[in-house]
mmCIF file of C-alpha atoms in Angstrom:
data_model
loop_
_atom_site.group_PDB
_atom_site.id
_atom_site.type_symbol
_atom_site.label_atom_id
_atom_site.label_comp_id
_atom_site.label_asym_id
_atom_site.label_seq_id
_atom_site.Cartn_x
_atom_site.Cartn_y
_atom_site.Cartn_z
ATOM 1 C CA UNK A 11 136.074 48.708 77.131
ATOM 2 C CA UNK A 12 139.193 50.299 78.914
ATOM 3 C CA UNK A 13 138.153 53.511 76.540
ATOM 4 C CA UNK A 14 134.638 53.426 77.480
ATOM 5 C CA UNK A 15 135.495 52.855 81.553
ATOM 6 C CA UNK A 16 138.311 55.984 81.028
ATOM 7 C CA UNK A 17 135.487 57.929 79.818
ATOM 8 C CA UNK A 18 132.762 56.877 82.488
ATOM 9 C CA UNK A 19 135.305 57.640 85.176
ATOM 10 C CA UNK A 20 136.641 61.013 83.676
ATOM 11 C CA UNK A 21 132.823 62.061 83.953
ATOM 12 C CA UNK A 22 132.672 61.191 87.244
ATOM 13 C CA UNK A 23 135.788 62.736 88.250
ATOM 14 C CA UNK A 24 134.655 66.043 86.596
ATOM 15 C CA UNK A 25 131.511 66.064 88.593
ATOM 16 C CA UNK A 26 133.714 65.707 91.745
ATOM 17 C CA UNK A 27 135.394 68.754 90.394
ATOM 18 C CA UNK A 28 138.678 66.767 90.130
ATOM 19 C CA UNK A 29 139.411 68.406 86.796
ATOM 20 C CA UNK A 30 143.312 69.146 87.430
ATOM 21 C CA UNK A 31 144.304 65.901 88.849
ATOM 22 C CA UNK A 32 141.963 63.726 86.764
ATOM 23 C CA UNK A 33 143.596 65.531 83.586
ATOM 24 C CA UNK A 34 147.119 65.152 84.458
ATOM 25 C CA UNK A 35 146.516 61.373 85.135
ATOM 26 C CA UNK A 36 144.934 61.395 81.319
ATOM 27 C CA UNK A 37 147.984 63.556 80.290
ATOM 28 C CA UNK A 38 150.952 61.143 81.621
ATOM 29 C CA UNK A 39 149.340 57.988 80.111
ATOM 30 C CA UNK A 40 149.094 59.969 76.587
ATOM 31 C CA UNK A 41 152.560 61.101 76.692
ATOM 32 C CA UNK A 42 153.466 57.365 77.941
ATOM 33 C CA UNK A 43 152.037 56.367 74.431
ATOM 34 C CA UNK A 44 153.934 58.325 72.626
ATOM 35 C CA UNK A 45 157.159 57.767 74.205
ATOM 36 C CA UNK A 46 156.669 54.189 73.759
ATOM 37 C CA UNK A 47 155.583 54.309 70.180
ATOM 38 C CA UNK A 48 158.586 56.369 69.543
ATOM 39 C CA UNK A 49 160.837 53.772 71.459
ATOM 40 C CA UNK A 50 159.577 51.128 69.223
ATOM 41 C CA UNK A 51 160.150 52.525 66.087
ATOM 42 C CA UNK A 52 163.872 53.717 66.984
ATOM 43 C CA UNK A 53 164.458 49.865 67.838
ATOM 44 C CA UNK A 54 162.676 48.653 64.319
ATOM 45 C CA UNK A 55 165.708 47.028 62.027
ATOM 46 C CA UNK A 56 164.667 48.899 59.260
ATOM 47 C CA UNK A 57 164.202 52.049 60.729
ATOM 48 C CA UNK A 58 165.389 54.905 58.116
ATOM 49 C CA UNK A 59 168.275 56.356 59.934
ATOM 50 C CA UNK A 60 169.920 52.787 59.313
ATOM 51 C CA UNK A 61 170.162 53.242 55.525
ATOM 52 C CA UNK A 62 171.340 57.288 55.598
ATOM 53 C CA UNK A 63 174.772 56.603 56.472
ATOM 54 C CA UNK A 64 175.785 54.062 53.922
ATOM 55 C CA UNK A 65 179.513 54.118 52.056
ATOM 56 C CA UNK A 66 179.265 55.845 48.423
ATOM 57 C CA UNK A 67 179.086 53.640 45.399
ATOM 58 C CA UNK A 68 177.274 50.652 47.319
ATOM 59 C CA UNK A 69 175.643 48.392 44.554
ATOM 60 C CA UNK A 70 175.502 45.270 45.628
ATOM 61 C CA UNK A 71 171.529 44.486 45.810
ATOM 62 C CA UNK A 72 172.371 42.152 48.712
ATOM 63 C CA UNK A 73 173.712 44.708 50.908
ATOM 64 C CA UNK A 74 171.176 46.846 52.811
ATOM 65 C CA UNK A 75 172.872 50.036 52.023
ATOM 66 C CA UNK A 76 171.587 49.410 48.243
ATOM 67 C CA UNK A 77 168.396 50.499 49.806
ATOM 68 C CA UNK A 78 169.671 53.934 50.309
ATOM 69 C CA UNK A 79 169.089 54.671 46.662
ATOM 70 C CA UNK A 80 165.411 54.084 46.764
ATOM 71 C CA UNK A 81 164.989 55.055 50.319
ATOM 72 C CA UNK A 82 161.678 57.378 49.377
ATOM 73 C CA UNK A 83 160.180 54.834 48.139
ATOM 74 C CA UNK A 84 161.355 51.907 50.676
ATOM 75 C CA UNK A 85 158.761 50.161 52.444
ATOM 76 C CA UNK A 86 159.960 48.270 55.910
ATOM 77 C CA UNK A 87 159.254 44.645 54.970
ATOM 78 C CA UNK A 88 158.575 44.409 59.082
ATOM 79 C CA UNK A 89 155.939 46.708 59.332
ATOM 80 C CA UNK A 90 153.210 44.226 60.176
ATOM 81 C CA UNK A 91 155.496 43.477 63.258
ATOM 82 C CA UNK A 92 155.733 47.283 64.239
ATOM 83 C CA UNK A 93 151.793 47.924 63.626
ATOM 84 C CA UNK A 94 151.257 44.900 66.167
ATOM 85 C CA UNK A 95 153.930 45.782 68.747
ATOM 86 C CA UNK A 96 152.571 49.591 68.999
ATOM 87 C CA UNK A 97 149.127 48.551 68.797
ATOM 88 C CA UNK A 98 149.533 46.174 71.866
ATOM 89 C CA UNK A 99 151.584 48.991 73.466
ATOM 90 C CA UNK A 100 148.986 51.495 73.272
ATOM 91 C CA UNK A 101 146.221 49.034 74.578
ATOM 92 C CA UNK A 102 148.354 47.807 77.562
ATOM 93 C CA UNK A 103 148.794 51.502 78.588
ATOM 94 C CA UNK A 104 145.454 52.728 77.880
ATOM 95 C CA UNK A 105 144.019 49.735 80.187
ATOM 96 C CA UNK A 106 146.486 50.887 82.916
ATOM 97 C CA UNK A 107 145.113 54.505 82.587
ATOM 98 C CA UNK A 108 141.675 53.239 82.866
ATOM 99 C CA UNK A 109 142.647 51.240 85.859
ATOM 100 C CA UNK A 110 144.510 54.412 87.083
ATOM 101 C CA UNK A 111 141.229 56.354 86.857
ATOM 102 C CA UNK A 112 139.164 53.751 88.089
ATOM 103 C CA UNK A 113 141.680 53.880 91.637
ATOM 104 C CA UNK A 114 141.922 57.436 91.808
ATOM 105 C CA UNK A 115 137.955 58.031 91.445
ATOM 106 C CA UNK A 116 137.548 55.104 94.421
ATOM 107 C CA UNK A 117 140.148 57.391 96.415
ATOM 108 C CA UNK A 118 138.093 60.384 96.178
ATOM 109 C CA UNK A 119 135.237 58.617 96.930
ATOM 110 C CA UNK A 120 136.226 57.147 99.916
ATOM 111 C CA UNK A 121 137.956 60.742 101.189
ATOM 112 C CA UNK A 122 134.737 62.124 100.876
ATOM 113 C CA UNK A 123 132.714 59.197 102.446
ATOM 114 C CA UNK A 124 130.701 59.341 99.184
ATOM 115 C CA UNK A 125 128.584 56.169 99.001
ATOM 116 C CA UNK A 126 129.704 53.307 96.400
ATOM 117 C CA UNK A 127 126.660 51.603 96.198
ATOM 118 C CA UNK A 128 123.808 53.019 94.571
ATOM 119 C CA UNK A 129 121.003 54.041 96.857
ATOM 120 C CA UNK A 130 117.295 53.324 95.287
ATOM 121 C CA UNK A 131 116.210 56.100 97.492
ATOM 122 C CA UNK A 132 117.750 58.711 94.988
ATOM 123 C CA UNK A 133 116.680 56.970 91.584
ATOM 124 C CA UNK A 134 113.102 58.616 91.785
ATOM 125 C CA UNK A 135 110.784 58.067 88.504
ATOM 126 C CA UNK A 136 111.383 61.807 87.356
ATOM 127 C CA UNK A 137 115.396 61.617 87.839
ATOM 128 C CA UNK A 138 115.162 58.106 85.644
ATOM 129 C CA UNK A 139 113.310 59.837 82.934
ATOM 130 C CA UNK A 140 115.712 62.690 82.885
ATOM 131 C CA UNK A 141 118.726 60.471 82.636
ATOM 132 C CA UNK A 142 117.157 58.179 79.913
ATOM 133 C CA UNK A 143 116.520 61.278 77.896
ATOM 134 C CA UNK A 144 119.969 63.174 78.090
ATOM 135 C CA UNK A 145 121.750 59.877 77.803
ATOM 136 C CA UNK A 146 119.810 59.027 74.537
ATOM 137 C CA UNK A 147 120.786 62.675 73.271
ATOM 138 C CA UNK A 148 124.603 62.256 74.254
ATOM 139 C CA UNK A 149 124.725 58.600 72.808
ATOM 140 C CA UNK A 150 123.124 59.867 69.117
ATOM 141 C CA UNK A 151 125.916 62.722 69.357
ATOM 142 C CA UNK A 152 128.623 60.435 70.146
ATOM 143 C CA UNK A 153 127.400 57.205 67.719
ATOM 144 C CA UNK A 154 127.163 59.508 64.701
ATOM 145 C CA UNK A 155 130.556 61.173 65.381
ATOM 146 C CA UNK A 156 132.131 57.819 65.719
ATOM 147 C CA UNK A 157 130.549 56.777 62.608
ATOM 148 C CA UNK A 158 131.879 59.974 60.556
ATOM 149 C CA UNK A 159 134.999 59.220 61.484
ATOM 150 C CA UNK A 160 134.928 55.699 59.835
ATOM 151 C CA UNK A 161 133.161 56.929 56.932
ATOM 152 C CA UNK A 162 135.579 59.478 56.257
ATOM 153 C CA UNK A 163 138.668 57.302 56.617
ATOM 154 C CA UNK A 164 136.795 54.649 54.371
ATOM 155 C CA UNK A 165 136.406 56.795 51.647
ATOM 156 C CA UNK A 166 139.854 58.638 51.607
ATOM 157 C CA UNK A 167 141.543 55.240 51.503
ATOM 158 C CA UNK A 168 139.327 54.168 48.857
ATOM 159 C CA UNK A 169 140.312 57.168 46.834
ATOM 160 C CA UNK A 170 144.110 56.649 47.045
ATOM 161 C CA UNK A 171 146.713 56.624 49.436
ATOM 162 C CA UNK A 172 147.979 59.880 48.715
ATOM 163 C CA UNK A 173 144.572 61.022 49.129
ATOM 164 C CA UNK A 174 144.434 59.329 52.668
ATOM 165 C CA UNK A 175 147.552 60.855 53.481
ATOM 166 C CA UNK A 176 145.959 64.406 52.709
ATOM 167 C CA UNK A 177 142.966 63.407 54.718
ATOM 168 C CA UNK A 178 145.114 62.105 57.823
ATOM 169 C CA UNK A 179 147.157 65.216 57.801
ATOM 170 C CA UNK A 180 143.812 67.413 57.796
ATOM 171 C CA UNK A 181 142.146 65.581 60.251
ATOM 172 C CA UNK A 182 145.385 65.102 62.661
ATOM 173 C CA UNK A 183 146.705 68.409 62.743
ATOM 174 C CA UNK A 184 143.304 69.742 63.273
ATOM 175 C CA UNK A 185 143.201 67.162 66.298
ATOM 176 C CA UNK A 186 145.060 69.834 68.289
ATOM 177 C CA UNK A 187 143.020 72.768 67.371
ATOM 178 C CA UNK A 188 139.941 70.719 68.875
ATOM 179 C CA UNK A 189 141.537 68.878 71.674
ATOM 180 C CA UNK A 190 143.517 71.557 73.524
ATOM 181 C CA UNK A 191 140.738 74.048 73.945
ATOM 182 C CA UNK A 192 138.077 71.262 74.476
ATOM 183 C CA UNK A 193 140.837 70.217 77.583
ATOM 184 C CA UNK A 194 140.772 74.040 78.739
ATOM 185 C CA UNK A 195 137.178 74.597 78.780
ATOM 186 C CA UNK A 196 136.296 71.393 80.952
ATOM 187 C CA UNK A 197 136.503 73.920 83.916
ATOM 188 C CA UNK A 198 134.058 76.217 82.385
ATOM 189 C CA UNK A 199 131.617 73.373 82.144
ATOM 190 C CA UNK A 200 131.506 72.867 85.944
ATOM 191 C CA UNK A 201 131.729 76.514 86.871
ATOM 192 C CA UNK A 202 128.659 77.310 84.587
ATOM 193 C CA UNK A 203 126.584 74.266 86.286
ATOM 194 C CA UNK A 204 127.197 75.612 89.197
ATOM 195 C CA UNK A 205 126.120 79.249 88.566
ATOM 196 C CA UNK A 206 123.044 78.084 87.193
ATOM 197 C CA UNK A 207 122.473 75.841 90.181
ATOM 198 C CA UNK A 208 122.952 78.969 92.218
ATOM 199 C CA UNK A 209 120.549 80.870 90.278
ATOM 200 C CA UNK A 210 123.138 83.445 88.883
ATOM 201 C CA UNK A 211 122.471 83.846 85.358
ATOM 202 C CA UNK A 212 123.963 86.826 84.881
ATOM 203 C CA UNK A 213 127.512 85.283 85.696
ATOM 204 C CA UNK A 214 126.609 82.695 83.388
ATOM 205 C CA UNK A 215 126.179 85.197 80.746
ATOM 206 C CA UNK A 216 129.869 86.586 81.430
ATOM 207 C CA UNK A 217 131.165 83.325 81.418
ATOM 208 C CA UNK A 218 129.651 82.110 78.429
ATOM 209 C CA UNK A 219 131.238 85.520 76.636
ATOM 210 C CA UNK A 220 134.531 85.051 78.139
ATOM 211 C CA UNK A 221 134.884 81.368 76.574
ATOM 212 C CA UNK A 222 133.732 82.686 73.035
ATOM 213 C CA UNK A 223 136.243 85.057 72.981
ATOM 214 C CA UNK A 224 138.849 82.259 74.366
ATOM 215 C CA UNK A 225 137.664 79.802 71.244
ATOM 216 C CA UNK A 226 137.938 82.704 68.837
ATOM 217 C CA UNK A 227 141.765 83.330 70.108
ATOM 218 C CA UNK A 228 142.562 79.614 69.984
ATOM 219 C CA UNK A 229 141.144 79.025 66.586
ATOM 220 C CA UNK A 230 142.983 81.982 65.119
ATOM 221 C CA UNK A 231 146.193 80.740 66.421
ATOM 222 C CA UNK A 232 146.042 77.090 65.021
ATOM 223 C CA UNK A 233 144.825 78.816 61.799
ATOM 224 C CA UNK A 234 148.358 80.948 61.801
ATOM 225 C CA UNK A 235 150.114 77.632 62.522
ATOM 226 C CA UNK A 236 148.260 75.862 59.568
ATOM 227 C CA UNK A 237 149.224 79.030 57.307
ATOM 228 C CA UNK A 238 152.726 79.454 58.485
ATOM 229 C CA UNK A 239 153.852 75.678 59.021
ATOM 230 C CA UNK A 240 152.523 74.627 55.613
ATOM 231 C CA UNK A 241 155.721 73.185 53.750
ATOM 232 C CA UNK A 242 156.761 71.657 57.165
ATOM 233 C CA UNK A 243 153.598 69.629 57.287
ATOM 234 C CA UNK A 244 154.126 68.352 53.918
ATOM 235 C CA UNK A 245 157.433 67.217 54.942
ATOM 236 C CA UNK A 246 155.850 65.126 57.940
ATOM 237 C CA UNK A 247 153.318 63.564 55.726
ATOM 238 C CA UNK A 248 155.052 62.731 52.793
ATOM 239 C CA UNK A 249 158.303 61.722 51.347
ATOM 240 C CA UNK A 250 159.861 63.294 48.392
ATOM 241 C CA UNK A 251 158.870 60.346 45.917
ATOM 242 C CA UNK A 252 154.786 61.343 46.426
ATOM 243 C CA UNK A 253 155.405 64.886 47.841
ATOM 244 C CA UNK A 254 154.494 66.572 44.247
ATOM 245 C CA UNK A 255 151.275 64.656 44.104
ATOM 246 C CA UNK A 256 150.303 65.401 47.474
ATOM 247 C CA UNK A 257 150.579 69.189 46.736
ATOM 248 C CA UNK A 258 149.000 69.335 43.708
ATOM 249 C CA UNK A 259 146.097 67.411 45.837
ATOM 250 C CA UNK A 260 146.274 69.303 48.860
ATOM 251 C CA UNK A 261 147.376 73.137 47.675
ATOM 252 C CA UNK A 262 143.842 73.907 46.373
ATOM 253 C CA UNK A 263 142.266 72.901 49.620
ATOM 254 C CA UNK A 264 144.741 74.887 52.118
ATOM 255 C CA UNK A 265 142.693 77.722 52.423
ATOM 256 C CA UNK A 266 139.766 75.629 53.565
ATOM 257 C CA UNK A 267 141.954 73.677 55.863
ATOM 258 C CA UNK A 268 142.919 77.237 57.556
ATOM 259 C CA UNK A 269 139.351 78.281 57.848
ATOM 260 C CA UNK A 270 138.711 74.749 59.166
ATOM 261 C CA UNK A 271 141.014 75.403 62.789
ATOM 262 C CA UNK A 272 138.885 77.921 64.073
ATOM 263 C CA UNK A 273 135.806 76.058 63.331
ATOM 264 C CA UNK A 274 137.439 73.088 65.277
ATOM 265 C CA UNK A 275 138.209 75.210 68.159
ATOM 266 C CA UNK A 276 135.320 76.839 68.638
ATOM 267 C CA UNK A 277 133.299 73.592 68.453
ATOM 268 C CA UNK A 278 135.680 72.394 71.214
ATOM 269 C CA UNK A 279 134.514 75.087 73.516
ATOM 270 C CA UNK A 280 130.881 75.164 72.786
ATOM 271 C CA UNK A 281 130.541 71.553 73.143
ATOM 272 C CA UNK A 282 131.154 71.654 76.725
ATOM 273 C CA UNK A 283 129.153 75.137 77.217
ATOM 274 C CA UNK A 284 126.317 72.993 75.828
ATOM 275 C CA UNK A 285 126.880 70.226 78.353
ATOM 276 C CA UNK A 286 126.899 72.739 81.125
ATOM 277 C CA UNK A 287 123.518 73.977 80.235
ATOM 278 C CA UNK A 288 122.263 70.685 79.914
ATOM 279 C CA UNK A 289 121.146 70.825 76.488
ATOM 280 C CA UNK A 290 122.050 67.081 75.725
ATOM 281 C CA UNK A 291 118.985 66.371 73.506
ATOM 282 C CA UNK A 292 119.343 69.208 71.341
ATOM 283 C CA UNK A 293 122.887 68.538 70.798
ATOM 284 C CA UNK A 294 121.912 65.364 69.908
ATOM 285 C CA UNK A 295 119.082 66.300 67.480
ATOM 286 C CA UNK A 296 121.742 68.776 65.960
ATOM 287 C CA UNK A 297 124.303 66.397 65.226
ATOM 288 C CA UNK A 298 121.595 63.914 63.896
ATOM 289 C CA UNK A 299 120.499 66.689 61.723
ATOM 290 C CA UNK A 300 124.012 68.134 60.264
ATOM 291 C CA UNK A 301 124.897 64.407 59.661
ATOM 292 C CA UNK A 302 122.024 63.062 57.637
ATOM 293 C CA UNK A 303 121.197 66.350 56.042
ATOM 294 C CA UNK A 304 124.502 67.830 55.207
ATOM 295 C CA UNK A 305 127.725 65.372 55.573
ATOM 296 C CA UNK A 306 126.353 61.854 54.468
ATOM 297 C CA UNK A 307 125.129 63.301 50.943
ATOM 298 C CA UNK A 308 128.708 65.108 50.439
ATOM 299 C CA UNK A 309 130.654 61.992 51.629
ATOM 300 C CA UNK A 310 128.865 59.659 49.407
ATOM 301 C CA UNK A 311 129.146 62.032 46.564
ATOM 302 C CA UNK A 312 132.884 62.252 47.466
ATOM 303 C CA UNK A 313 132.983 58.458 47.156
ATOM 304 C CA UNK A 314 131.595 58.054 43.769
ATOM 305 C CA UNK A 315 133.172 61.298 42.331
ATOM 306 C CA UNK A 316 136.714 60.156 43.576
ATOM 307 C CA UNK A 317 137.057 63.804 44.680
ATOM 308 C CA UNK A 318 139.033 64.293 48.153
ATOM 309 C CA UNK A 319 137.989 67.890 47.685
ATOM 310 C CA UNK A 320 134.516 67.176 48.399
ATOM 311 C CA UNK A 321 135.351 64.691 51.268
ATOM 312 C CA UNK A 322 137.133 67.384 53.062
ATOM 313 C CA UNK A 323 134.162 69.673 52.391
ATOM 314 C CA UNK A 324 132.139 67.062 53.823
ATOM 315 C CA UNK A 325 134.032 67.357 57.149
ATOM 316 C CA UNK A 326 134.334 70.845 56.914
ATOM 317 C CA UNK A 327 130.572 71.553 56.659
ATOM 318 C CA UNK A 328 129.750 69.129 59.371
ATOM 319 C CA UNK A 329 131.301 70.875 61.547
ATOM 320 C CA UNK A 330 130.656 74.400 60.463
ATOM 321 C CA UNK A 331 127.088 73.922 60.452
ATOM 322 C CA UNK A 332 126.515 72.021 63.648
ATOM 323 C CA UNK A 333 128.884 75.292 65.180
ATOM 324 C CA UNK A 334 126.343 77.681 63.737
ATOM 325 C CA UNK A 335 123.558 75.653 65.113
ATOM 326 C CA UNK A 336 125.001 75.853 68.573
ATOM 327 C CA UNK A 337 126.139 79.491 68.283
ATOM 328 C CA UNK A 338 122.717 80.355 67.633
ATOM 329 C CA UNK A 339 121.344 78.355 70.616
ATOM 330 C CA UNK A 340 123.650 79.859 72.991
ATOM 331 C CA UNK A 341 123.920 83.308 72.111
ATOM 332 C CA UNK A 342 120.345 83.552 70.430
ATOM 333 C CA UNK A 343 118.321 81.819 72.786
ATOM 334 C CA UNK A 344 119.974 80.787 76.015
ATOM 335 C CA UNK A 345 121.935 84.227 76.949
ATOM 336 C CA UNK A 346 118.918 86.142 76.265
ATOM 337 C CA UNK A 347 116.677 84.027 78.493
ATOM 338 C CA UNK A 348 119.699 84.283 81.363
ATOM 339 C CA UNK A 349 119.297 87.811 80.981
ATOM 340 C CA UNK A 350 115.545 87.935 81.344
ATOM 341 C CA UNK A 351 115.988 85.467 84.265
ATOM 342 C CA UNK A 352 118.233 87.905 85.993
ATOM 343 C CA UNK A 353 116.065 90.739 85.549
ATOM 344 C CA UNK A 354 113.456 88.628 86.962
ATOM 345 C CA UNK A 355 114.962 87.096 89.922
ATOM 346 C CA UNK A 356 117.269 84.642 90.302
ATOM 347 C CA UNK A 357 115.474 82.646 92.825
ATOM 348 C CA UNK A 358 112.742 81.491 90.165
ATOM 349 C CA UNK A 359 115.285 81.057 87.661
ATOM 350 C CA UNK A 360 116.918 78.570 89.705
ATOM 351 C CA UNK A 361 113.480 76.474 90.728
ATOM 352 C CA UNK A 362 112.989 76.474 86.841
ATOM 353 C CA UNK A 363 116.546 74.991 86.089
ATOM 354 C CA UNK A 364 116.416 71.989 88.886
ATOM 355 C CA UNK A 365 114.981 68.596 88.831
ATOM 356 C CA UNK A 366 111.280 68.285 90.771
ATOM 357 C CA UNK A 367 111.645 65.623 93.370
ATOM 358 C CA UNK A 368 115.109 64.921 93.368
ATOM 359 C CA UNK A 369 116.345 63.374 96.916
ATOM 360 C CA UNK A 370 118.530 64.885 99.048
ATOM 361 C CA UNK A 371 121.032 62.528 100.389
ATOM 362 C CA UNK A 372 123.154 62.503 103.751
ATOM 363 C CA UNK A 373 126.649 61.782 103.328
ATOM 364 C CA UNK A 374 126.094 58.058 104.374
ATOM 365 C CA UNK A 375 123.844 58.054 101.408
ATOM 366 C CA UNK A 376 120.194 57.864 102.921
ATOM 367 C CA UNK A 377 117.504 59.950 101.818
ATOM 368 C CA UNK A 378 116.791 62.874 103.824
ATOM 369 C CA UNK A 379 114.083 64.676 102.352
ATOM 370 C CA UNK A 380 113.016 66.326 98.701
ATOM 371 C CA UNK A 381 115.003 69.665 97.785
ATOM 372 C CA UNK A 382 116.499 71.354 94.489
ATOM 373 C CA UNK A 383 119.112 69.612 92.484
ATOM 374 C CA UNK A 384 121.926 71.985 91.938
#
């Protein structure tokens, strides 16, 4: 519930153009989770550093220092307590972050004299129909993406713990390639929406092309990071006892891992661009097609064949095929349509991009007539 509430608040704050301050709040609580997790780990009785400075020649099996000789295979007996404590800390901080975002949203509404209660005059039949359609498209995309995450982790763990470690390394490092450009693309989403409402498709085309270049650059940076820091990633995600097994499993897939980074960065940028142009239904249809036709057969094949390579191929194809579909939609259809609209007149374009029968509200939230939604 806290996660859902935070997402809803972020959406409303984005609509209020409070990008910088809302992202700052989110970043603060995210950093808090990381810091608290490291503090909990540092205070754990069997933290690894407690076994590194033992006297030489320790042979007493009852002496904790004897564990030094097997430190690479050592499993902390209190790991369950660590998981419970760290998870509880995460949930508490997530709740505090959600409350913070909700309070900030109410503050912005009060400062701008926005009504806190829904006005029935605003919810016309046409607007409700559009809202239901768009919400369904976004819901399909979100549900299938979340289901994909569960399926991939389930299959990886069923294969082996080493396979799970390889896949977790693959996914968590790639998350940075996605989250950073996705966060930086939020202002573009708002800018494009405003330009569409103002009937300025020429500038929309320019912004779309600028963000495409931005996505390529970010993707290239993370591809280079994956290529250059290969050894460091192995060191972080494995210990000496299973590093050889991890290398044998991951080395043949490393080229795919490098290629995957630009795909994630481009998807991070094209997602907000699709949202900005209100192609919610199309995005839901694209995700459903790729999930059932491309990803799911490969994931099932990976489970029954015991192949981590096929599972990573499934994840890569899911992102790549979806990216190709969105790229064709934006650059093959939408940009040419925007250019034609610019040539035929922006005023006509603005009317076509609006929702008819939208009630214009005064500052007090009262209906004052019909107008064009921008």
